[in-house]
Short mmCIF file of C-alpha atoms and ligand atoms in Angstrom, two decimals:
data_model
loop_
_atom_site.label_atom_id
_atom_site.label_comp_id
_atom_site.label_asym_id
_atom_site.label_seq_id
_atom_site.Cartn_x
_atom_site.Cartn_y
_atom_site.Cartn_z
CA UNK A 1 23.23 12.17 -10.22
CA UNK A 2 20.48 10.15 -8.56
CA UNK A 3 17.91 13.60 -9.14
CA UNK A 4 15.06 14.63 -6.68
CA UNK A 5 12.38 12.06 -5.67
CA UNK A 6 9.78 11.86 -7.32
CA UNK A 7 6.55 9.62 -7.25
CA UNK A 8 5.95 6.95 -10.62
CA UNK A 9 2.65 5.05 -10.86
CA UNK A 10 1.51 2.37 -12.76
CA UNK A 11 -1.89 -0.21 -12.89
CA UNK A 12 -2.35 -3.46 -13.11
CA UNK A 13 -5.47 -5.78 -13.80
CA UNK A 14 -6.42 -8.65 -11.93
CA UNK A 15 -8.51 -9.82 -9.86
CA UNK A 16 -9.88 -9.17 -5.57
CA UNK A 17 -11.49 -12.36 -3.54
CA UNK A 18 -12.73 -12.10 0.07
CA UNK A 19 -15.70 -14.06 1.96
CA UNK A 20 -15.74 -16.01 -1.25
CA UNK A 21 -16.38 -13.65 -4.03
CA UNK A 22 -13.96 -12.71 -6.71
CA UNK A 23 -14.22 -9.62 -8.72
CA UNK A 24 -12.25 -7.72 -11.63
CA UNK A 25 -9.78 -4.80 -10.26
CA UNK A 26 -7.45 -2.65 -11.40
CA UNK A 27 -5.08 -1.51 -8.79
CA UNK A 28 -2.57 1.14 -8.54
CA UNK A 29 1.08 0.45 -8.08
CA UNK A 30 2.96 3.59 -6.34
CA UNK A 31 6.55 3.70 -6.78
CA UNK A 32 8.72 6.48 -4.88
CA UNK A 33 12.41 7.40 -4.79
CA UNK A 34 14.82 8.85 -7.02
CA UNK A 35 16.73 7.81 -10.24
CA UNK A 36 18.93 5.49 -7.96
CA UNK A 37 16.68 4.09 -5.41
CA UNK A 38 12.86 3.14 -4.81
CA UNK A 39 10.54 2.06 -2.18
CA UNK A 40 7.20 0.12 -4.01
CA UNK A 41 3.78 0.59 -2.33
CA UNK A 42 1.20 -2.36 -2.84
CA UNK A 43 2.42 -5.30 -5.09
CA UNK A 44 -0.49 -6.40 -6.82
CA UNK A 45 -1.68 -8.81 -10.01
CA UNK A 46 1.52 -8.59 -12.05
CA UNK A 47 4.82 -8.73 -11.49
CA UNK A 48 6.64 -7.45 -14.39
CA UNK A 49 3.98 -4.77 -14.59
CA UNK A 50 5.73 -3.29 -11.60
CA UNK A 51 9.13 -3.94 -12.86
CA UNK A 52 8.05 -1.96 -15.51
CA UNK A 53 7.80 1.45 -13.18
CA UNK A 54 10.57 0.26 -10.80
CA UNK A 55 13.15 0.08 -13.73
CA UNK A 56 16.79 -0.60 -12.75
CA UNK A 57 16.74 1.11 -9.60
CA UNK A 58 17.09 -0.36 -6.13
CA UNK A 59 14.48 -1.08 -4.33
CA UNK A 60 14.54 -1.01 -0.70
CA UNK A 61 11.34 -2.47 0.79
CA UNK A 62 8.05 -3.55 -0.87
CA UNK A 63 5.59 -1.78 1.60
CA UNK A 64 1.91 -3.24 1.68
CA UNK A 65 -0.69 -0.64 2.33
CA UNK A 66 -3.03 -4.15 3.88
CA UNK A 67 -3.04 -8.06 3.30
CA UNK A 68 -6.40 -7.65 1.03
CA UNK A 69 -4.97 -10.48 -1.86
CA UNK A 70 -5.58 -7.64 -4.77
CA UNK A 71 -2.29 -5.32 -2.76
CA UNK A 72 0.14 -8.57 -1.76
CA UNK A 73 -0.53 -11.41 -4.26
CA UNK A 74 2.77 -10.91 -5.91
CA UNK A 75 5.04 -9.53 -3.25
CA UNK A 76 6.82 -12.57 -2.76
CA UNK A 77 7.86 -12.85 -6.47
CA UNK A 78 8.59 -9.78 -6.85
CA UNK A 79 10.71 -10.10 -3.74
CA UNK A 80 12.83 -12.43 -5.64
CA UNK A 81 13.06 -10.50 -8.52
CA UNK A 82 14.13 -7.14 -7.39
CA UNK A 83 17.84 -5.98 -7.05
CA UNK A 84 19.44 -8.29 -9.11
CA UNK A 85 18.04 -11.42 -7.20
CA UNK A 86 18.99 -10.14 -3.92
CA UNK A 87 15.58 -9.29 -2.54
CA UNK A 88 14.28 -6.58 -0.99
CA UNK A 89 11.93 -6.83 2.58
CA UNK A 90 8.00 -7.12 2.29
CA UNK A 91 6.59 -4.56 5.26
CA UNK A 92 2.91 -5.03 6.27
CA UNK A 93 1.43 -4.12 9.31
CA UNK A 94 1.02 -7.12 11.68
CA UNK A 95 -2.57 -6.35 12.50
CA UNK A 96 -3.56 -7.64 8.89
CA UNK A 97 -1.98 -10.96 9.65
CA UNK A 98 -5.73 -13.00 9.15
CA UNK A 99 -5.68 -11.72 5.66
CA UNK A 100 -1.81 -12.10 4.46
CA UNK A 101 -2.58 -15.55 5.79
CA UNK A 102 -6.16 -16.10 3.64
CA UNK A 103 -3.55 -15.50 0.66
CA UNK A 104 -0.50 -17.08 1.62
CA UNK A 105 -2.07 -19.82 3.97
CA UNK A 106 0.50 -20.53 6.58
CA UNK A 107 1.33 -24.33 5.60
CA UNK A 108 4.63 -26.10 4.86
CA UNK A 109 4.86 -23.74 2.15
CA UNK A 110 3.67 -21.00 4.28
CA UNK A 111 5.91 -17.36 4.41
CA UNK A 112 5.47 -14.17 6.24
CA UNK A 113 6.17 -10.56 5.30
CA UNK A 114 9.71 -9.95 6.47
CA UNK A 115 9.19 -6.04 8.90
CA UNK A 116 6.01 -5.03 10.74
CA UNK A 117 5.27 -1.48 9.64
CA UNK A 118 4.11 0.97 12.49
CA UNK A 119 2.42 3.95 13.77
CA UNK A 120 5.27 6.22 13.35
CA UNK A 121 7.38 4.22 11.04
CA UNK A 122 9.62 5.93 8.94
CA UNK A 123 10.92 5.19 5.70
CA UNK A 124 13.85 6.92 4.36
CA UNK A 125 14.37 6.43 0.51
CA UNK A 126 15.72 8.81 -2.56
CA UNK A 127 16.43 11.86 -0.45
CA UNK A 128 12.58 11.70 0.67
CA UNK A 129 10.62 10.23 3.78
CA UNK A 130 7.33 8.13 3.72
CA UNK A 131 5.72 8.51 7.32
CA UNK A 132 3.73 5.48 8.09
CA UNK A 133 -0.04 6.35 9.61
CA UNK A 134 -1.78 3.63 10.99
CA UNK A 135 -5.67 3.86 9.40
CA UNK A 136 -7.55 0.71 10.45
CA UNK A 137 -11.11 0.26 9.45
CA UNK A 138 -10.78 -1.12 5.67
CA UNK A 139 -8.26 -3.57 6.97
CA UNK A 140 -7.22 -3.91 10.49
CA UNK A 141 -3.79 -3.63 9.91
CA UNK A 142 -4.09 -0.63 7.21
CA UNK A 143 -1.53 1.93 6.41
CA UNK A 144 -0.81 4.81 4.81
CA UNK A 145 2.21 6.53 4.13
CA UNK A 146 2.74 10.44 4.17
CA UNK A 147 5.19 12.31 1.98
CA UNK A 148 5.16 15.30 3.85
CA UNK A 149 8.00 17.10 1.70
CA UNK A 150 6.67 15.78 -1.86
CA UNK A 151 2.87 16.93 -0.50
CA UNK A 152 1.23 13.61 -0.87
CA UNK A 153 -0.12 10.46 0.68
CA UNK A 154 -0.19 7.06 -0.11
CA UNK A 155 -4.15 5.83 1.10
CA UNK A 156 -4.02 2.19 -0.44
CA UNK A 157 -8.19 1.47 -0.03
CA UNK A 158 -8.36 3.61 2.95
CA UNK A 159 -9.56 6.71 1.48
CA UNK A 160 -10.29 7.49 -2.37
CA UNK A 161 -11.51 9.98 -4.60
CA UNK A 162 -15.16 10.62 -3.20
CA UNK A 163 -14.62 8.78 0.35
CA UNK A 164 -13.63 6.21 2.43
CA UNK A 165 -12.63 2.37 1.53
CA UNK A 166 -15.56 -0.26 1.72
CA UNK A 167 -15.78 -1.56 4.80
CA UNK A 168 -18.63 -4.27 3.66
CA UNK A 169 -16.76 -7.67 4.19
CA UNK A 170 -14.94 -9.41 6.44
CA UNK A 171 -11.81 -8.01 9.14
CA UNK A 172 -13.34 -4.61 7.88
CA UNK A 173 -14.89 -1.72 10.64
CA UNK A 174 -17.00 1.27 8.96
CA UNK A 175 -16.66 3.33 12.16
CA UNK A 176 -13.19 2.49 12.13
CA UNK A 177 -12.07 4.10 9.20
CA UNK A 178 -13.79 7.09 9.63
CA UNK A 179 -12.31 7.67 12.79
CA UNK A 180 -9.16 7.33 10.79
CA UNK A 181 -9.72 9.10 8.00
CA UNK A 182 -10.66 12.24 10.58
CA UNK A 183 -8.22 11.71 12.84
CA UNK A 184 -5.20 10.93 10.74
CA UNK A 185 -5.73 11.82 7.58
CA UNK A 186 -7.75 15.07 7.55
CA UNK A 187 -4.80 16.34 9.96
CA UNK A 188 -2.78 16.73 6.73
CA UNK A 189 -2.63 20.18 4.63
CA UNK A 190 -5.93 20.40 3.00
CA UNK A 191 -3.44 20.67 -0.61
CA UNK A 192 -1.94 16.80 0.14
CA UNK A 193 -2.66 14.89 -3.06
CA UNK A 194 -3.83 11.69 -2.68
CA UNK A 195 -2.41 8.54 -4.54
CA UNK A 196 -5.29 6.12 -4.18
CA UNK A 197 -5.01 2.12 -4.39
CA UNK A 198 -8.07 2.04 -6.61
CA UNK A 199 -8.60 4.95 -9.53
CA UNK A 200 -7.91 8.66 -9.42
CA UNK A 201 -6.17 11.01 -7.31
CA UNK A 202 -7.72 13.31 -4.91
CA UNK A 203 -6.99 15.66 -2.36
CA UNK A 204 -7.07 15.99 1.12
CA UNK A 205 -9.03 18.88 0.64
CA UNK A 206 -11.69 17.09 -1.69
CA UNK A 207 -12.45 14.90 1.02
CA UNK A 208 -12.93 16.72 3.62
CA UNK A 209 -15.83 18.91 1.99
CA UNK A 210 -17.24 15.89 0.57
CA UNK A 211 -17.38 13.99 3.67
CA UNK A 212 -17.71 16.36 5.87
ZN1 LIG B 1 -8.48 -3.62 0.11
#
């Protein structure tokens, strides 16, 4: 019996650089499907860390929420490491290709993520579907992914308990991702909990009255 689908969550500690400052981050590390199968969302810091939720399940794609280094630093390890050796496909939206490319530069030793994610996109895993919703503003090529049946979204840095994602350095738009968090976010059920990339859950709800 592979059971219903369910959402597991872990953190791991590490570290964020952009426009050449580092600082210390945890990060969230969604994983979603049932007892059989999983889909992981962000791939950050620590790759046994997320073996640790993922367990001996499948995993059918490692979707990045954006390219920032603190969400894909380990997706290509973990790549190699997942189902036994076999691999499972990396999915970022192409839009964030400046910043995959700031962490993986694009040399001899250069790789890609293996699917572009897109408006639209969806992701069947575990006897649920992840919806993908194209937010830029924190990232250009920013994502998040909609469980309508399990009542939740995924909102990697685009939206978090008490707003929206910072929008301070570079490849980053503040009007942008308020325009997304209005228009694609804030169309979902006011009850929608939120699985941040950074911290606590929210709700769809939450935000709304607190950003008006
Ligand atoms: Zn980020």
């Amino acid at each position: 019996m592979a059971g219903p689908a369910r959402v597991d969550h872990g953190v791991t500690s590490g570290t964020f650089s952009l426009d050449g400052q580092t600082f210390d981050v945890d990060n969230n590390v969604w994983v979603v499907g049932d007892d059989d199968e999983c889909v992981v969302i962000d791939a950050p810091h620590d790759v046994d860390g997320i073996l640790a939720v993922v367990g001996d399940r499948r995993v059918r794609a490692i979707v990045c929420t954006h390219a920032h280094d603190d969400h894909v630093r380990v997706a290509p390890q973990l790549r190699e490491r997942v189902n036994g050796g076999q691999g499972a496909p990396i999915m970022l939206h192409p839009d964030d290709r400046p910043l995959w490319e700031l962490t993986f530069p694009q040399d001899e030793h250069g790789y890609l993520w293996d699917l572009d994610l897109a408006d639209g996109v969806r992701i069947d895993v575990g006897g649920t579907t992840l919806t993908v919703l194209h937010t830029p503003g924190h990232a250009p090529g920013a994502v998040c992914l909609h469980a309508s049946d399990l009542g939740c979204v995924f909102t990697g840095d685009t939206l978090f308990q008490g707003g929206p994602g910072a929008t301070g350095r570079s490849f980053s738009d503040a009007d942008l991702i308020v325009e997304s968090i209005r228009a694609r976010l804030f169309a979902l059920p006011d009850d929608t909990v939120v699985h941040t990339g950074h911290g606590d859950d929210t709700t769809i709800g939450a935000e709304r009255a607190t950003l008006g």
